[in-house]
Coordinates of C-alpha atoms and ligand atoms in Angstrom, one line a residue:
M57 CA 59.1 -40.4 38.5
K58 CA 61.9 -40.2 41.1
S59 CA 65.3 -40.9 39.6
L60 CA 67.7 -43.7 40.5
L61 CA 70.2 -41.2 42.0
A62 CA 67.4 -39.5 44.0
T63 CA 66.2 -42.9 45.3
L64 CA 69.7 -43.8 46.4
S65 CA 70.2 -40.4 47.9
S66 CA 67.1 -40.8 50.0
I67 CA 68.1 -44.3 51.2
F68 CA 71.5 -42.8 52.3
G69 CA 69.7 -39.7 53.6
D70 CA 67.7 -42.0 55.9
A71 CA 70.9 -43.6 57.2
F72 CA 72.5 -40.2 57.8
E73 CA 69.4 -39.0 59.6
A74 CA 69.3 -42.2 61.8
N75 CA 72.7 -41.0 63.0
G76 CA 71.5 -37.5 63.7
I77 CA 73.1 -36.0 60.6
D78 CA 71.5 -33.7 58.0
R79 CA 69.9 -36.0 55.4
A80 CA 71.1 -33.8 52.6
L81 CA 74.6 -35.1 53.2
G82 CA 73.4 -38.5 52.0
E83 CA 73.6 -37.3 48.4
V84 CA 74.7 -40.1 46.1
V85 CA 76.5 -39.3 42.9
V86 CA 77.9 -41.3 40.0
S87 CA 81.4 -42.5 40.9
Q88 CA 84.4 -40.6 39.5
R89 CA 86.3 -43.9 40.0
P90 CA 84.1 -46.6 38.4
E91 CA 86.7 -49.3 39.2
L92 CA 85.8 -48.8 42.9
G93 CA 82.0 -48.7 42.5
Q94 CA 79.2 -47.4 40.4
F95 CA 78.2 -44.6 42.8
Q96 CA 79.6 -42.8 45.7
C97 CA 78.4 -41.0 48.8
N98 CA 80.9 -38.6 50.3
G99 CA 78.7 -37.0 53.0
A100 CA 80.5 -38.6 55.9
L101 CA 83.4 -36.1 55.5
P102 CA 81.5 -32.9 56.0
A103 CA 79.3 -34.6 58.6
A104 CA 82.3 -35.7 60.6
K105 CA 83.8 -32.2 60.3
Q106 CA 80.6 -30.8 61.9
T107 CA 80.5 -33.3 64.8
K108 CA 84.3 -33.4 65.1
A109 CA 84.2 -37.2 64.7
N110 CA 86.5 -39.5 62.7
P111 CA 84.9 -39.6 59.2
R112 CA 85.6 -43.3 58.7
V113 CA 83.7 -44.0 62.0
T114 CA 80.8 -41.8 60.8
A115 CA 80.8 -43.5 57.4
Q116 CA 80.8 -46.9 59.1
A117 CA 77.9 -45.9 61.3
V118 CA 75.9 -44.8 58.2
L119 CA 76.6 -48.1 56.5
D120 CA 75.5 -50.0 59.6
S121 CA 72.1 -48.3 59.6
L122 CA 71.5 -48.5 55.9
G123 CA 68.2 -49.9 54.8
Q124 CA 67.3 -51.9 51.6
R125 CA 70.6 -53.8 51.7
E126 CA 69.4 -56.4 49.2
I127 CA 69.8 -53.9 46.3
F128 CA 73.6 -53.5 46.9
A129 CA 76.1 -55.8 45.3
D130 CA 78.9 -54.1 47.1
L131 CA 79.3 -51.3 49.7
S132 CA 82.8 -50.3 50.8
L133 CA 84.6 -47.7 52.7
A134 CA 87.5 -46.0 51.1
G135 CA 90.1 -43.4 51.9
P136 CA 89.2 -41.0 54.6
G137 CA 85.5 -41.9 54.6
F138 CA 84.1 -42.2 51.1
I139 CA 81.4 -44.8 50.6
N140 CA 81.6 -46.7 47.3
I141 CA 78.4 -48.2 46.1
T142 CA 77.6 -50.9 43.5
L143 CA 74.1 -52.1 42.8
T144 CA 73.0 -55.6 41.9
D145 CA 72.4 -56.3 38.2
E146 CA 68.9 -57.4 39.2
Y147 CA 68.1 -54.0 40.7
L148 CA 69.5 -52.2 37.7
R149 CA 67.3 -54.4 35.5
G150 CA 64.2 -53.3 37.4
W151 CA 65.1 -49.7 37.0
I152 CA 66.0 -49.7 33.4
N153 CA 62.7 -51.4 32.5
R154 CA 60.8 -48.8 34.5
I155 CA 62.5 -46.0 32.5
A156 CA 62.0 -47.8 29.2
D157 CA 58.2 -48.1 30.0
D158 CA 57.9 -44.4 31.1
P159 CA 56.7 -42.1 28.3
R160 CA 58.9 -39.4 29.8
V161 CA 61.9 -41.8 30.0
G162 CA 62.4 -40.8 33.6
S163 CA 62.4 -37.0 33.2
P164 CA 61.5 -35.1 36.3
T165 CA 59.0 -32.3 36.9
V166 CA 59.1 -29.4 39.3
P167 CA 57.1 -29.8 42.4
E168 CA 55.3 -26.5 42.1
P169 CA 54.9 -25.1 38.6
K170 CA 55.2 -21.4 38.2
N171 CA 54.2 -18.8 35.6
V172 CA 57.6 -18.1 34.1
I173 CA 58.1 -15.5 31.4
I174 CA 61.3 -15.9 29.4
D175 CA 62.4 -12.8 27.7
F176 CA 64.9 -13.6 24.9
G177 CA 65.7 -12.9 21.3
G178 CA 65.3 -9.2 21.7
P179 CA 66.1 -8.1 18.2
N180 CA 65.7 -4.4 17.2
V181 CA 63.4 -3.2 14.5
A182 CA 65.3 -2.3 11.3
K183 CA 68.7 -3.2 12.8
A184 CA 70.1 -6.6 11.6
M185 CA 70.5 -9.1 14.3
H186 CA 73.9 -9.5 15.7
V187 CA 75.5 -12.6 17.2
G188 CA 74.3 -11.5 20.7
H189 CA 70.7 -11.8 19.5
L190 CA 71.5 -15.1 17.9
R191 CA 72.9 -16.5 21.2
S192 CA 70.0 -15.1 23.1
T193 CA 67.6 -16.8 20.7
I194 CA 69.4 -20.2 20.8
I195 CA 69.9 -20.3 24.6
G196 CA 66.5 -18.8 25.4
D197 CA 64.8 -21.3 23.1
S198 CA 66.5 -24.2 24.8
L199 CA 65.5 -22.9 28.2
Q200 CA 61.9 -22.4 27.1
R201 CA 61.8 -26.0 25.9
L202 CA 63.5 -27.3 29.1
F203 CA 61.2 -25.3 31.4
H204 CA 58.2 -26.6 29.5
L205 CA 59.3 -30.2 29.9
M206 CA 59.9 -29.6 33.6
G207 CA 56.3 -28.6 33.9
E208 CA 56.6 -24.8 34.3
R209 CA 54.0 -22.7 32.7
V210 CA 56.2 -20.9 30.3
T211 CA 55.5 -17.8 28.2
S212 CA 58.2 -16.6 25.9
D213 CA 58.3 -13.0 24.8
V214 CA 60.6 -11.8 21.9
H215 CA 60.5 -8.2 23.4
L216 CA 61.3 -6.4 20.2
G217 CA 63.4 -3.3 20.5
D218 CA 60.9 -1.1 18.6
W219 CA 61.0 2.2 20.5
G220 CA 64.5 3.6 20.8
T221 CA 66.4 6.4 19.1
Q222 CA 66.8 4.2 16.0
M223 CA 63.2 4.9 15.2
G224 CA 63.9 8.6 15.1
M225 CA 66.9 7.9 13.0
L226 CA 64.9 6.0 10.5
I227 CA 62.2 8.7 10.4
T228 CA 64.8 11.4 9.6
E229 CA 66.6 9.2 7.1
L230 CA 63.3 8.6 5.3
K231 CA 62.6 12.3 5.3
R232 CA 65.9 13.0 3.8
R233 CA 65.2 10.4 1.0
Q234 CA 61.6 11.2 0.4
P235 CA 60.7 14.6 2.0
D236 CA 57.4 14.8 0.2
L237 CA 55.8 11.8 1.8
I238 CA 52.5 12.6 3.5
Y239 CA 53.8 11.3 6.8
F240 CA 56.0 14.4 7.2
D241 CA 53.2 16.9 6.5
P242 CA 52.3 18.3 10.0
E243 CA 48.9 19.6 8.6
F244 CA 47.8 16.2 7.4
T245 CA 45.6 14.4 9.9
G246 CA 45.1 11.1 8.2
P247 CA 44.1 8.5 7.5
Y248 CA 47.5 7.3 6.3
P249 CA 48.0 4.7 3.6
A250 CA 47.8 1.1 4.6
E251 CA 50.7 0.2 2.3
P252 CA 54.1 0.9 3.6
P253 CA 56.2 3.5 1.7
I254 CA 59.3 1.2 1.7
T255 CA 60.3 -2.5 1.5
I256 CA 62.2 -4.6 4.0
D257 CA 65.3 -4.1 1.8
D258 CA 64.9 -0.4 2.0
L259 CA 64.5 -0.6 5.7
E260 CA 67.6 -2.7 6.2
A261 CA 69.6 -0.4 4.0
M262 CA 68.3 2.7 5.7
Y263 CA 69.4 2.0 9.3
P264 CA 73.2 1.6 8.8
E265 CA 73.2 4.7 6.6
A266 CA 71.1 6.7 9.1
S267 CA 73.2 5.6 12.0
A268 CA 76.5 6.4 10.2
R269 CA 75.3 9.8 9.2
C270 CA 74.1 10.6 12.7
K271 CA 77.4 9.5 14.2
E272 CA 79.2 12.0 12.0
D273 CA 76.8 14.9 12.1
A274 CA 75.6 16.3 15.4
V275 CA 72.8 18.3 13.8
L276 CA 71.4 15.2 12.2
M277 CA 71.7 13.3 15.5
E278 CA 69.8 16.1 17.2
E279 CA 67.1 15.9 14.5
A280 CA 66.8 12.2 15.0
R281 CA 66.5 12.6 18.8
Q282 CA 63.8 15.2 18.3
A283 CA 61.9 12.9 15.9
T284 CA 62.1 10.2 18.5
V285 CA 60.6 12.5 21.2
E286 CA 57.9 13.6 18.8
L287 CA 57.1 9.9 18.0
Q288 CA 57.0 9.1 21.6
R289 CA 54.6 12.1 22.2
G290 CA 52.3 10.6 19.5
R291 CA 52.8 12.7 16.4
P292 CA 50.4 10.9 14.0
G293 CA 52.5 10.9 10.9
Y294 CA 55.5 9.5 12.7
F295 CA 53.4 7.0 14.5
A296 CA 52.0 5.8 11.2
L297 CA 55.5 5.4 9.8
W298 CA 56.7 3.7 12.9
R299 CA 53.9 1.1 12.6
H300 CA 55.0 0.4 9.0
F301 CA 58.6 -0.1 10.1
A302 CA 57.6 -2.4 13.0
N303 CA 55.3 -4.5 10.8
I304 CA 57.8 -4.9 8.0
S305 CA 60.5 -5.8 10.5
A306 CA 58.4 -8.3 12.4
T307 CA 57.5 -10.2 9.2
A308 CA 61.2 -10.6 8.4
L309 CA 62.0 -11.5 11.9
K310 CA 59.3 -14.2 12.1
R311 CA 60.8 -15.7 8.9
D312 CA 64.3 -15.7 10.5
F313 CA 63.2 -17.2 13.8
G314 CA 61.1 -19.7 11.9
S315 CA 64.0 -20.9 9.9
L316 CA 65.8 -21.6 13.2
G317 CA 62.8 -23.5 14.5
V318 CA 62.2 -21.0 17.3
N319 CA 58.8 -19.9 18.4
F320 CA 57.7 -17.1 20.7
D321 CA 54.4 -17.1 22.5
L322 CA 54.3 -13.3 22.6
W323 CA 55.5 -10.8 20.0
L324 CA 55.4 -7.8 22.3
G325 CA 57.9 -5.0 22.2
E326 CA 59.0 -1.9 23.9
S327 CA 56.3 0.1 22.3
D328 CA 53.5 -2.0 23.8
V329 CA 54.1 -0.7 27.3
Q330 CA 54.5 3.0 26.3
P331 CA 50.9 3.7 27.2
L332 CA 51.5 2.5 30.7
I333 CA 54.5 4.8 31.3
P334 CA 52.9 8.2 32.1
E335 CA 50.7 6.7 34.8
M336 CA 53.6 4.6 36.2
V337 CA 55.8 7.7 36.4
E338 CA 53.1 9.7 38.1
R339 CA 52.4 7.0 40.6
L340 CA 56.1 6.6 41.4
K341 CA 56.3 10.4 41.9
S342 CA 53.4 10.5 44.2
Q343 CA 54.9 7.6 46.2
G344 CA 58.0 9.6 46.6
F345 CA 60.4 7.3 44.6
V346 CA 61.3 9.9 42.0
E347 CA 63.8 12.7 42.3
E348 CA 64.9 15.4 40.0
S349 CA 68.6 15.2 38.9
Q350 CA 70.1 17.6 36.3
G351 CA 66.6 18.0 34.7
A352 CA 66.0 14.3 34.6
Q353 CA 63.6 12.2 36.7
V354 CA 65.5 9.4 38.4
I355 CA 65.0 6.7 41.0
H356 CA 67.8 6.5 43.6
L357 CA 68.6 3.0 44.4
P358 CA 69.7 1.5 47.7
P359 CA 73.3 0.1 47.8
E360 CA 73.7 -3.5 47.0
A361 CA 74.5 -6.4 49.3
E362 CA 78.2 -5.6 49.8
G363 CA 77.5 -1.9 50.2
K364 CA 78.2 -1.3 46.5
E365 CA 76.6 1.9 45.2
L366 CA 74.2 1.6 42.2
Q367 CA 73.8 4.6 39.9
P368 CA 70.2 5.9 39.9
L369 CA 67.8 4.6 37.3
I370 CA 66.9 7.3 34.9
L371 CA 63.1 7.3 34.2
V372 CA 62.6 10.4 32.1
K373 CA 65.4 12.4 30.4
S374 CA 65.5 16.2 30.5
D375 CA 64.0 16.3 27.0
G376 CA 61.0 14.2 28.2
G377 CA 62.2 11.1 26.4
V378 CA 62.0 7.8 28.2
M379 CA 64.8 5.3 28.6
Y380 CA 65.5 1.6 28.1
G381 CA 65.1 1.1 31.8
T382 CA 61.8 2.9 32.0
T383 CA 60.4 0.7 29.4
D384 CA 61.7 -2.4 31.1
L385 CA 60.2 -1.3 34.4
A386 CA 56.8 -0.8 32.8
T387 CA 57.2 -4.2 31.1
I388 CA 57.7 -5.8 34.5
Q389 CA 54.6 -4.1 35.7
Q390 CA 52.7 -5.5 32.8
R391 CA 54.1 -9.0 33.2
V392 CA 53.2 -9.1 36.8
Q393 CA 49.8 -7.5 36.5
E394 CA 48.5 -8.9 33.2
F395 CA 50.4 -12.2 32.9
H396 CA 50.7 -13.0 36.6
A397 CA 54.3 -13.8 36.3
D398 CA 55.9 -15.6 39.3
Q399 CA 59.3 -15.4 37.7
I400 CA 60.9 -13.5 34.8
L401 CA 64.1 -14.7 33.1
Y402 CA 66.0 -12.3 30.9
V403 CA 68.3 -14.2 28.5
V404 CA 70.4 -11.2 27.5
D405 CA 74.1 -10.4 26.8
G406 CA 76.3 -10.3 29.9
R407 CA 77.3 -6.8 28.9
Q408 CA 73.8 -5.6 30.0
E409 CA 74.4 -6.9 33.6
Y410 CA 74.5 -3.4 35.2
H411 CA 71.3 -2.4 33.5
F412 CA 69.5 -5.4 35.0
R413 CA 71.0 -4.8 38.4
Q414 CA 69.5 -1.3 38.3
L415 CA 66.3 -2.5 36.9
F416 CA 65.7 -5.3 39.4
S417 CA 66.7 -3.0 42.2
A418 CA 64.2 -0.3 41.1
A419 CA 61.4 -2.9 40.5
R420 CA 61.9 -4.3 44.0
L421 CA 62.2 -1.0 45.7
T422 CA 59.0 0.4 44.2
G423 CA 57.0 -2.8 44.6
I424 CA 56.5 -3.1 40.9
A425 CA 58.0 -6.6 40.9
G426 CA 55.5 -7.7 43.5
A427 CA 56.4 -11.2 44.5
A428 CA 57.9 -12.1 41.1
E429 CA 61.5 -13.3 41.0
L430 CA 63.6 -11.5 38.5
E431 CA 66.7 -13.1 37.0
H432 CA 69.2 -12.1 34.4
V433 CA 70.6 -15.1 32.5
P434 CA 73.7 -13.6 30.9
F435 CA 75.9 -15.0 28.2
G436 CA 79.3 -14.2 26.8
T437 CA 80.3 -13.5 23.2
M438 CA 80.6 -15.9 20.4
N439 CA 83.8 -15.1 18.4
G440 CA 84.7 -16.2 14.9
P441 CA 88.0 -18.1 14.2
D442 CA 89.6 -14.6 14.0
G443 CA 88.9 -14.0 17.7
R444 CA 86.4 -11.2 17.0
P445 CA 82.6 -11.3 17.5
F446 CA 81.3 -13.7 14.9
K447 CA 80.2 -12.2 11.6
T448 CA 79.2 -13.6 8.3
R449 CA 81.1 -12.7 5.1
A450 CA 78.8 -9.8 4.5
G451 CA 80.8 -8.1 7.2
G452 CA 79.4 -5.5 9.6
V453 CA 76.4 -7.2 10.9
M454 CA 75.3 -10.8 10.8
K455 CA 72.5 -11.9 8.6
L456 CA 70.8 -14.9 9.9
Q457 CA 69.9 -16.3 6.5
L458 CA 73.5 -16.0 5.4
L459 CA 74.7 -17.7 8.5
I460 CA 72.3 -20.6 8.0
Q461 CA 73.3 -20.8 4.4
M462 CA 77.0 -20.9 5.2
A463 CA 76.5 -23.6 7.8
Q464 CA 74.5 -25.6 5.3
E465 CA 77.2 -25.3 2.7
Q466 CA 79.9 -26.4 5.1
A467 CA 77.7 -29.3 6.2
A468 CA 77.3 -30.4 2.5
L469 CA 81.1 -30.4 2.1
R470 CA 81.6 -32.5 5.2
M471 CA 78.9 -34.9 4.1
K472 CA 80.6 -35.3 0.9
E473 CA 84.0 -36.0 2.6
A474 CA 82.4 -38.5 4.9
D475 CA 80.3 -40.0 2.1
I476 CA 77.1 -39.4 3.9
A477 CA 73.8 -39.3 2.0
Q478 CA 75.6 -39.0 -1.3
D479 CA 73.2 -41.5 -3.0
Y480 CA 70.1 -39.6 -1.9
S481 CA 68.1 -37.2 -4.1
E482 CA 69.5 -33.7 -4.3
E483 CA 66.5 -32.4 -2.4
E484 CA 66.9 -34.8 0.5
R485 CA 70.6 -34.2 0.7
L486 CA 70.1 -30.5 0.8
E487 CA 67.5 -30.8 3.6
I488 CA 69.9 -33.0 5.6
A489 CA 72.7 -30.5 5.1
R490 CA 70.3 -27.8 6.3
L491 CA 69.5 -29.8 9.5
V492 CA 73.2 -30.6 10.1
G493 CA 74.1 -26.9 9.6
I494 CA 71.5 -25.7 12.1
A495 CA 72.5 -28.5 14.5
A496 CA 76.1 -27.3 14.2
I497 CA 75.3 -23.7 15.0
K498 CA 73.1 -24.6 17.9
Y499 CA 75.3 -27.2 19.5
A500 CA 78.4 -25.0 19.2
D501 CA 76.5 -22.2 20.9
L502 CA 75.1 -24.4 23.7
M503 CA 78.0 -26.8 24.5
N504 CA 80.1 -24.4 26.6
H505 CA 78.7 -22.8 29.7
R506 CA 76.8 -19.8 28.4
T507 CA 78.9 -17.2 30.3
S508 CA 82.2 -18.3 28.7
D509 CA 83.2 -16.7 25.5
S510 CA 83.5 -19.2 22.7
V511 CA 84.7 -19.6 19.2
F512 CA 82.5 -20.5 16.3
D513 CA 84.3 -22.3 13.6
P514 CA 81.9 -23.5 10.9
E515 CA 84.4 -25.8 9.3
R516 CA 85.1 -27.7 12.5
F517 CA 81.5 -27.7 13.8
T518 CA 80.1 -29.4 10.8
R519 CA 82.5 -32.3 11.1
F520 CA 81.1 -35.7 11.9
E521 CA 83.5 -36.5 14.7
G522 CA 84.1 -34.8 18.0
R523 CA 81.7 -32.7 20.0
T524 CA 79.6 -31.4 17.3
G525 CA 75.9 -31.2 16.4
A526 CA 76.8 -33.2 13.2
Y527 CA 78.3 -36.1 15.2
L528 CA 75.2 -36.3 17.4
L529 CA 72.8 -36.2 14.5
Y530 CA 74.7 -39.0 12.9
A531 CA 74.8 -41.0 16.1
A532 CA 71.0 -40.7 16.5
V533 CA 70.3 -41.5 12.9
R534 CA 72.5 -44.6 13.2
I535 CA 70.3 -45.9 16.0
K536 CA 67.2 -45.1 13.9
S537 CA 68.6 -47.2 11.1
I538 CA 69.4 -50.1 13.3
L539 CA 65.8 -50.1 14.6
R540 CA 64.5 -49.8 11.1
K541 CA 66.5 -52.7 9.9
A542 CA 65.4 -54.7 12.8
E543 CA 61.8 -54.0 12.1
E544 CA 62.2 -55.0 8.5
R545 CA 63.4 -58.4 9.7
G546 CA 60.5 -58.6 12.1
F547 CA 62.7 -58.1 15.2
G548 CA 61.1 -56.0 18.0
P549 CA 62.3 -54.7 21.3
G550 CA 61.4 -56.8 24.4
P551 CA 62.1 -56.7 28.2
I552 CA 65.6 -55.5 29.1
L553 CA 67.6 -58.3 30.7
A554 CA 69.9 -57.9 33.7
P555 CA 73.0 -56.2 32.4
G556 CA 76.4 -57.9 32.1
D557 CA 79.8 -56.4 31.4
R558 CA 78.8 -55.3 27.9
E559 CA 75.7 -53.4 28.9
R560 CA 76.4 -51.9 32.3
D561 CA 78.1 -48.7 31.3
L562 CA 75.3 -47.8 28.8
L563 CA 72.8 -48.3 31.6
M564 CA 74.8 -46.1 33.9
M565 CA 74.5 -43.3 31.3
L566 CA 70.8 -43.9 30.6
F567 CA 70.2 -43.5 34.4
Q568 CA 71.7 -40.0 34.3
L569 CA 69.1 -38.2 32.2
P570 CA 67.1 -36.8 35.1
E571 CA 70.2 -35.2 36.7
A572 CA 71.3 -33.7 33.4
L573 CA 67.8 -32.2 33.0
Q574 CA 67.7 -31.0 36.6
G575 CA 71.3 -29.6 36.4
A576 CA 70.5 -27.7 33.2
Y577 CA 67.2 -26.4 34.7
E578 CA 68.6 -25.3 38.0
R579 CA 71.6 -23.5 36.5
R580 CA 69.8 -22.3 33.3
A581 CA 72.7 -24.1 31.5
P582 CA 71.9 -26.2 28.4
N583 CA 75.6 -27.2 28.3
F584 CA 74.7 -29.9 30.8
L585 CA 72.4 -31.4 28.2
C586 CA 75.1 -31.1 25.5
E587 CA 77.5 -32.9 27.7
F588 CA 75.0 -35.6 28.6
V589 CA 73.9 -36.3 25.0
Y590 CA 77.5 -36.5 23.8
N591 CA 78.5 -39.0 26.6
L592 CA 75.4 -41.0 25.9
A593 CA 76.3 -41.2 22.2
Q594 CA 79.8 -42.4 23.1
S595 CA 78.4 -45.0 25.5
F596 CA 76.1 -46.3 22.8
N597 CA 79.0 -46.6 20.4
R598 CA 81.0 -48.6 22.8
F599 CA 78.1 -50.8 23.6
Y600 CA 77.4 -51.4 19.9
Q601 CA 80.9 -52.4 19.2
N602 CA 80.5 -55.3 21.6
C603 CA 76.9 -56.0 20.9
R604 CA 76.1 -56.3 17.2
I605 CA 72.4 -56.3 17.6
L606 CA 71.0 -57.6 14.4
P607 CA 73.2 -60.8 13.9
E608 CA 72.6 -61.9 17.5
E609 CA 70.8 -65.2 17.5
N610 CA 69.6 -65.3 21.1
V611 CA 66.2 -63.9 20.7
E612 CA 65.7 -62.6 24.2
L613 CA 69.1 -61.0 24.2
R614 CA 68.5 -59.4 20.8
A615 CA 65.1 -58.0 22.0
S616 CA 66.8 -56.7 25.1
W617 CA 69.5 -54.9 23.1
L618 CA 66.9 -53.5 20.8
A619 CA 65.0 -52.1 23.8
L620 CA 68.2 -50.5 25.0
A621 CA 68.9 -49.0 21.6
R622 CA 65.4 -47.7 21.5
L623 CA 65.6 -46.2 25.0
C624 CA 69.0 -44.6 24.1
L625 CA 67.4 -43.0 21.0
L626 CA 64.5 -41.7 23.0
E627 CA 66.8 -40.1 25.5
M628 CA 69.0 -38.6 22.7
E629 CA 66.0 -37.3 20.8
L630 CA 64.5 -35.8 23.9
V631 CA 67.7 -33.9 24.7
L632 CA 68.4 -32.9 21.2
R633 CA 64.8 -31.5 21.0
L634 CA 65.5 -29.5 24.1
L635 CA 68.6 -28.1 22.3
G636 CA 66.3 -27.1 19.4
I637 CA 68.0 -29.7 17.2
E638 CA 65.9 -31.7 14.8
V639 CA 67.0 -35.3 13.8
P640 CA 66.5 -36.4 10.1
E641 CA 65.0 -39.7 9.4
R642 CA 68.1 -41.0 7.7
M643 CA 71.5 -39.8 6.6
Ligands
LIG706 N1 66.7 -5.1 22.3 C1 67.8 -5.2 23.3 C2 69.1 -5.2 22.6 O1 69.3 -5.4 21.5 C3 67.6 -6.5 24.1 C4 66.4 -6.6 24.9 C5 66.5 -7.5 26.0 N2 65.3 -7.6 26.9 C6 65.0 -6.7 27.7 N3 63.9 -6.8 28.4 N4 65.7 -5.6 28.0 O2 70.1 -5.0 23.3

């Protein structure tokens, strides 16, 4: 369904075209100055610049050739050539009813769906997730939901970091702890035990220790490197151990992502493309893309657009080990060949920007990317109230379960202060606090543009006022409760009547959902959705102050208001769902 703004833009586009001007300049936007009109079209200014005409004359010519005049209550020229637009209430009525009757409440779809792979999450086996992985998970999940709604064929991949030096570190650390394990016996040829030799707690304790030791001790570090190379060459005992580490880790990660309500279509990792690498490297060599540099095999990259040099991408190190970039290159090959990707999005920390520039350049140069578009969707850091990357009380790294627990505790405190859900059962109250806590985490993460660094303050973000997930849940639940009470009294929604002064602003917000979705989609920026849903909640509150729905005695008016409330809830729930936020039944 075409949106109201798109429809107006096309009416104005026609009028611009009739005057020999690019129809794109007919774009109509919501007015910044509502007292002058509901919408505005500012295209006459750039148009007049091109044709060296007086912009007011151009704007007047556009107005003179405008079609469908019956829908406008007012059209006026202002300032140097702005066109202010106000629609008739009757026209608004037609529109709002069409949206209310649409199961997608007016949300748009892309004209040509693509196979889009979204690479996000990206946790590393045995290492605890840090706030960068959390952000990637929350932003990536929102994008996968949005792309899906827009009709793209989305495949999400968690792309586990399961093949780096950390695996060698874990192997040597385990060897130090339990040197007699069968996995370290080079004579043994298997089969290896099906049961892992360690638990998830062991695994989580081992990595920080291994990494600290390796940092201090160059000999240990060398041993870990060596173990990594042997693993990568397929030493059976190491490979069997690696499989245990990866399995244990994946189980814990699935639980963590599950508690955030995040799903991945694919649980592939760096290790999955290792079998593709030798052949890929050979082919690239025979095609002349690979050069030797200080014992390593590298791909020299062409300078970027502004003549900026890019460091070569290292494919194989002098010790034969492969790099992060090699693995990512092979993954692109797999995604293009096996999954027929038309587009791959990488929702990864902005600090990896250079890596992706090198990777994309190499993938294009060598033809590995084929026709697929490659795009890095970077984000900044999330700091704690102390201005340093956010951590839970456990210090060092962030444990997701601890973070969720802390948010839930804060939410429970705020609920108590605001006297919310205090007379419910303990169980229900805790569940609401959990949903509020998760909504707080996600909304705080998504509300600023992803590239800006932001501050996460659990105390503030669980408050029920201001721009918070908690406030939005409360607003949505309040509408639910109005609708429920109406139903109990036998009142149902009916056709929406032409708006008057009390309803018009809410309608104006309800019309803007398609642009919020489109904006978020085009810019890969869920903050547009956050902004929209907050403004919508505010508009509803103002509407509700003037229109007490349930006591209203005029039956048609009450039914119309109920329909507006219902539509408002549908739009809010749709957007919150895209943010990965679940709304409780009551609060
Ligand atoms: N595991 C990586 C890290 O922790 C992130 C992976 C991002 N995805 C990718 N295809 N490189 O930094």
